[in-house]
């Protein structure tokens, strides 16, 4: 499998000319490393920060609201296997980030690794435009137009890894990896204008895709996960490149 992720100017993580640096927003919770309940504090802090970023963003850190979370382009070249397609999403919006519920979260001070298990209380929605050609299981597919995907009862596993970077007397975290794994009880897909607008063939293919959505998701999930993982990595670096670790996790 090969996939190409092209991220232009992200509406969710766009620079601002007047971004302040050096400290967390006053509304964000700070967790002391010496706190015996640090991990529980960290979970609460993550929850509060995500809710703020989803609804309002944080201009002081150069982050616009992340619900919806926008991707300019996500291209998937799935050359082999049951789903063998060239699929490109454009102007893709992920809606429902504000409904995230963090079930478990932890931070390891020694390895600079954060992880969380997340439920989403409402379906996640993906809306945008697409171009597709190839084969899904036994059927050929091609088309171009609008698309929407809905994920029922989604769950997420996220892992952020970084390396400490000294700038002067202070230490910042450079996020090098953001793993974003998504699962769902049911994936609903709808691609408009399949087969050059042939409504009968398009309706049949959409029905076929939904009947086999588990197999489709299995094949496409790595690329989708990497695409959104890259977006969240950039957003995370908006925070950690501006605020020293000592101010995020003081002694």
PDB file of C-alpha atoms in Angstrom, residues 55-209:
ATOM      1  CA  UNK A  55     -15.255  24.929  19.990  1.00  0.00           C
ATOM      2  CA  UNK A  56     -13.059  28.032  20.105  1.00  0.00           C
ATOM      3  CA  UNK A  57      -9.528  27.189  19.075  1.00  0.00           C
ATOM      4  CA  UNK A  58      -6.692  29.060  20.746  1.00  0.00           C
ATOM      5  CA  UNK A  59      -5.514  32.175  18.883  1.00  0.00           C
ATOM      6  CA  UNK A  60      -2.597  32.696  21.285  1.00  0.00           C
ATOM      7  CA  UNK A  61      -1.130  29.425  20.002  1.00  0.00           C
ATOM      8  CA  UNK A  62      -2.113  29.905  16.376  1.00  0.00           C
ATOM      9  CA  UNK A  63      -4.901  27.314  16.430  1.00  0.00           C
ATOM     10  CA  UNK A  64      -8.352  27.917  14.986  1.00  0.00           C
ATOM     11  CA  UNK A  65     -11.357  25.742  16.050  1.00  0.00           C
ATOM     12  CA  UNK A  66     -10.793  22.081  15.176  1.00  0.00           C
ATOM     13  CA  UNK A  67     -14.453  21.126  14.816  1.00  0.00           C
ATOM     14  CA  UNK A  68     -14.728  20.774  11.918  1.00  0.00           C
ATOM     15  CA  UNK A  69     -11.151  19.629  11.332  1.00  0.00           C
ATOM     16  CA  UNK A  70     -10.196  20.448   7.759  1.00  0.00           C
ATOM     17  CA  UNK A  71      -7.870  18.588   5.398  1.00  0.00           C
ATOM     18  CA  UNK A  72      -7.147  20.062   1.992  1.00  0.00           C
ATOM     19  CA  UNK A  73      -6.308  16.705   0.433  1.00  0.00           C
ATOM     20  CA  UNK A  74      -5.960  13.046   1.383  1.00  0.00           C
ATOM     21  CA  UNK A  75      -4.834  10.729  -1.409  1.00  0.00           C
ATOM     22  CA  UNK A  76      -4.889   6.940  -1.110  1.00  0.00           C
ATOM     23  CA  UNK A  77      -3.161   4.650  -3.588  1.00  0.00           C
ATOM     24  CA  UNK A  78      -4.270   1.149  -2.573  1.00  0.00           C
ATOM     25  CA  UNK A  79      -2.697  -0.960  -5.270  1.00  0.00           C
ATOM     26  CA  UNK A  80      -3.337  -4.513  -4.080  1.00  0.00           C
ATOM     27  CA  UNK A  81      -5.756  -6.525  -1.978  1.00  0.00           C
ATOM     28  CA  UNK A  82      -9.563  -6.728  -1.960  1.00  0.00           C
ATOM     29  CA  UNK A  83      -9.851  -2.953  -2.252  1.00  0.00           C
ATOM     30  CA  UNK A  84      -7.532  -1.758  -5.058  1.00  0.00           C
ATOM     31  CA  UNK A  85      -8.286   1.899  -5.724  1.00  0.00           C
ATOM     32  CA  UNK A  86      -6.892   5.352  -6.337  1.00  0.00           C
ATOM     33  CA  UNK A  87      -8.983   7.525  -4.030  1.00  0.00           C
ATOM     34  CA  UNK A  88      -8.498  11.218  -3.449  1.00  0.00           C
ATOM     35  CA  UNK A  89     -10.474  13.252  -0.931  1.00  0.00           C
ATOM     36  CA  UNK A  90     -10.445  17.045  -1.256  1.00  0.00           C
ATOM     37  CA  UNK A  91     -11.588  19.786   1.131  1.00  0.00           C
ATOM     38  CA  UNK A  92     -12.441  17.110   3.657  1.00  0.00           C
ATOM     39  CA  UNK A  93     -14.042  18.114   6.978  1.00  0.00           C
ATOM     40  CA  UNK A  94     -14.135  15.901  10.061  1.00  0.00           C
ATOM     41  CA  UNK A  95     -17.100  16.889  12.242  1.00  0.00           C
ATOM     42  CA  UNK A  96     -17.763  15.695  15.778  1.00  0.00           C
ATOM     43  CA  UNK A  97     -14.437  16.300  17.545  1.00  0.00           C
ATOM     44  CA  UNK A  98     -16.351  18.234  20.223  1.00  0.00           C
ATOM     45  CA  UNK A  99     -18.102  14.968  21.192  1.00  0.00           C
ATOM     46  CA  UNK A 100     -14.878  13.237  22.222  1.00  0.00           C
ATOM     47  CA  UNK A 101     -14.866  11.558  25.648  1.00  0.00           C
ATOM     48  CA  UNK A 102     -11.423  10.600  26.968  1.00  0.00           C
ATOM     49  CA  UNK A 103     -11.786   7.310  28.817  1.00  0.00           C
ATOM     50  CA  UNK A 104      -8.108   6.783  29.710  1.00  0.00           C
ATOM     51  CA  UNK A 105      -5.033   8.960  29.351  1.00  0.00           C
ATOM     52  CA  UNK A 106      -1.429   8.826  30.494  1.00  0.00           C
ATOM     53  CA  UNK A 107       1.872  10.663  30.097  1.00  0.00           C
ATOM     54  CA  UNK A 108       5.315   9.122  30.587  1.00  0.00           C
ATOM     55  CA  UNK A 109       7.859  11.762  31.632  1.00  0.00           C
ATOM     56  CA  UNK A 110      10.791   9.491  30.805  1.00  0.00           C
ATOM     57  CA  UNK A 111       9.837   8.643  27.206  1.00  0.00           C
ATOM     58  CA  UNK A 112       7.829  11.804  26.428  1.00  0.00           C
ATOM     59  CA  UNK A 113       4.896   9.672  25.347  1.00  0.00           C
ATOM     60  CA  UNK A 114       1.224  10.532  25.730  1.00  0.00           C
ATOM     61  CA  UNK A 115      -1.567   8.061  25.049  1.00  0.00           C
ATOM     62  CA  UNK A 116      -5.334   8.063  25.300  1.00  0.00           C
ATOM     63  CA  UNK A 117      -8.318   5.830  24.634  1.00  0.00           C
ATOM     64  CA  UNK A 118     -11.239   7.864  23.385  1.00  0.00           C
ATOM     65  CA  UNK A 119     -14.937   7.316  22.773  1.00  0.00           C
ATOM     66  CA  UNK A 120     -17.107   9.660  20.745  1.00  0.00           C
ATOM     67  CA  UNK A 121     -20.646  10.202  22.047  1.00  0.00           C
ATOM     68  CA  UNK A 122     -22.066  11.052  18.601  1.00  0.00           C
ATOM     69  CA  UNK A 123     -21.227   9.791  15.097  1.00  0.00           C
ATOM     70  CA  UNK A 124     -18.168  11.244  13.390  1.00  0.00           C
ATOM     71  CA  UNK A 125     -18.932  12.767   9.997  1.00  0.00           C
ATOM     72  CA  UNK A 126     -16.594  13.227   7.037  1.00  0.00           C
ATOM     73  CA  UNK A 127     -17.808  15.513   4.247  1.00  0.00           C
ATOM     74  CA  UNK A 128     -15.945  16.629   1.154  1.00  0.00           C
ATOM     75  CA  UNK A 129     -15.227  15.880  -2.491  1.00  0.00           C
ATOM     76  CA  UNK A 130     -13.675  12.771  -3.998  1.00  0.00           C
ATOM     77  CA  UNK A 131     -12.235  11.160  -7.109  1.00  0.00           C
ATOM     78  CA  UNK A 132     -12.050   7.363  -7.283  1.00  0.00           C
ATOM     79  CA  UNK A 133     -11.128   4.634  -9.745  1.00  0.00           C
ATOM     80  CA  UNK A 134     -10.218   0.990  -9.313  1.00  0.00           C
ATOM     81  CA  UNK A 135     -11.888  -2.085  -7.878  1.00  0.00           C
ATOM     82  CA  UNK A 136     -13.727  -2.850  -4.641  1.00  0.00           C
ATOM     83  CA  UNK A 137     -13.795  -6.588  -3.977  1.00  0.00           C
ATOM     84  CA  UNK A 138     -15.123  -7.937  -7.291  1.00  0.00           C
ATOM     85  CA  UNK A 139     -16.606  -4.746  -8.752  1.00  0.00           C
ATOM     86  CA  UNK A 140     -14.997  -1.895 -10.705  1.00  0.00           C
ATOM     87  CA  UNK A 141     -15.609   1.632  -9.438  1.00  0.00           C
ATOM     88  CA  UNK A 142     -15.060   5.144 -10.769  1.00  0.00           C
ATOM     89  CA  UNK A 143     -16.508   8.570 -10.145  1.00  0.00           C
ATOM     90  CA  UNK A 144     -15.992  12.136  -9.007  1.00  0.00           C
ATOM     91  CA  UNK A 145     -18.175  14.402  -6.890  1.00  0.00           C
ATOM     92  CA  UNK A 146     -19.305  14.981  -3.336  1.00  0.00           C
ATOM     93  CA  UNK A 147     -19.068  12.356  -0.635  1.00  0.00           C
ATOM     94  CA  UNK A 148     -19.980  11.836   2.985  1.00  0.00           C
ATOM     95  CA  UNK A 149     -19.025   9.162   5.474  1.00  0.00           C
ATOM     96  CA  UNK A 150     -20.515   8.511   8.899  1.00  0.00           C
ATOM     97  CA  UNK A 151     -18.888   6.470  11.656  1.00  0.00           C
ATOM     98  CA  UNK A 152     -21.252   5.108  14.308  1.00  0.00           C
ATOM     99  CA  UNK A 153     -19.979   4.680  17.870  1.00  0.00           C
ATOM    100  CA  UNK A 154     -16.372   5.418  16.911  1.00  0.00           C
ATOM    101  CA  UNK A 155     -13.444   4.741  19.223  1.00  0.00           C
ATOM    102  CA  UNK A 156      -9.982   6.223  18.926  1.00  0.00           C
ATOM    103  CA  UNK A 157      -6.564   5.234  20.181  1.00  0.00           C
ATOM    104  CA  UNK A 158      -4.022   8.059  20.087  1.00  0.00           C
ATOM    105  CA  UNK A 159      -0.338   7.966  20.939  1.00  0.00           C
ATOM    106  CA  UNK A 160       1.880  11.038  20.814  1.00  0.00           C
ATOM    107  CA  UNK A 161       5.658  10.699  20.963  1.00  0.00           C
ATOM    108  CA  UNK A 162       8.211  13.455  21.097  1.00  0.00           C
ATOM    109  CA  UNK A 163      11.822  14.320  21.750  1.00  0.00           C
ATOM    110  CA  UNK A 164      13.037  17.095  24.061  1.00  0.00           C
ATOM    111  CA  UNK A 165      14.669  20.072  22.364  1.00  0.00           C
ATOM    112  CA  UNK A 166      16.705  22.701  24.195  1.00  0.00           C
ATOM    113  CA  UNK A 167      16.272  26.353  23.244  1.00  0.00           C
ATOM    114  CA  UNK A 168      18.361  28.448  25.534  1.00  0.00           C
ATOM    115  CA  UNK A 169      17.678  27.469  29.126  1.00  0.00           C
ATOM    116  CA  UNK A 170      14.285  25.921  28.369  1.00  0.00           C
ATOM    117  CA  UNK A 171      13.198  22.548  27.054  1.00  0.00           C
ATOM    118  CA  UNK A 172      10.489  22.158  24.426  1.00  0.00           C
ATOM    119  CA  UNK A 173       8.914  19.003  23.038  1.00  0.00           C
ATOM    120  CA  UNK A 174       9.222  18.262  19.344  1.00  0.00           C
ATOM    121  CA  UNK A 175       6.324  15.950  18.446  1.00  0.00           C
ATOM    122  CA  UNK A 176       7.743  13.399  16.044  1.00  0.00           C
ATOM    123  CA  UNK A 177       4.879  10.914  15.900  1.00  0.00           C
ATOM    124  CA  UNK A 178       1.120  11.053  16.360  1.00  0.00           C
ATOM    125  CA  UNK A 179      -0.562   7.682  15.960  1.00  0.00           C
ATOM    126  CA  UNK A 180      -4.310   7.970  15.339  1.00  0.00           C
ATOM    127  CA  UNK A 181      -6.182   4.657  15.114  1.00  0.00           C
ATOM    128  CA  UNK A 182      -9.913   4.709  14.494  1.00  0.00           C
ATOM    129  CA  UNK A 183     -12.538   1.981  14.744  1.00  0.00           C
ATOM    130  CA  UNK A 184     -16.290   2.123  14.402  1.00  0.00           C
ATOM    131  CA  UNK A 185     -19.300  -0.088  14.942  1.00  0.00           C
ATOM    132  CA  UNK A 186     -20.582   0.775  11.469  1.00  0.00           C
ATOM    133  CA  UNK A 187     -19.265   2.843   8.564  1.00  0.00           C
ATOM    134  CA  UNK A 188     -21.822   4.475   6.243  1.00  0.00           C
ATOM    135  CA  UNK A 189     -20.585   5.692   2.847  1.00  0.00           C
ATOM    136  CA  UNK A 190     -22.187   7.764   0.123  1.00  0.00           C
ATOM    137  CA  UNK A 191     -20.407   8.792  -3.089  1.00  0.00           C
ATOM    138  CA  UNK A 192     -22.369  11.024  -5.435  1.00  0.00           C
ATOM    139  CA  UNK A 193     -21.961  10.930  -9.217  1.00  0.00           C
ATOM    140  CA  UNK A 194     -20.426   7.475  -9.497  1.00  0.00           C
ATOM    141  CA  UNK A 195     -20.049   6.075 -13.029  1.00  0.00           C
ATOM    142  CA  UNK A 196     -20.481   9.490 -14.674  1.00  0.00           C
ATOM    143  CA  UNK A 197     -23.776  10.108 -12.911  1.00  0.00           C
ATOM    144  CA  UNK A 198     -25.452   6.786 -13.733  1.00  0.00           C
ATOM    145  CA  UNK A 199     -27.933   6.730 -10.858  1.00  0.00           C
ATOM    146  CA  UNK A 200     -28.740   3.041 -11.077  1.00  0.00           C
ATOM    147  CA  UNK A 201     -25.098   1.933 -11.081  1.00  0.00           C
ATOM    148  CA  UNK A 202     -24.236   4.538  -8.444  1.00  0.00           C
ATOM    149  CA  UNK A 203     -27.018   3.413  -6.140  1.00  0.00           C
ATOM    150  CA  UNK A 204     -25.993  -0.223  -6.562  1.00  0.00           C
ATOM    151  CA  UNK A 205     -22.351   0.560  -5.787  1.00  0.00           C
ATOM    152  CA  UNK A 206     -23.186   2.654  -2.714  1.00  0.00           C
ATOM    153  CA  UNK A 207     -25.356  -0.177  -1.428  1.00  0.00           C
ATOM    154  CA  UNK A 208     -22.543  -2.656  -2.105  1.00  0.00           C
ATOM    155  CA  UNK A 209     -20.019  -0.450  -0.290  1.00  0.00           C
TER     156      UNK A 209
END
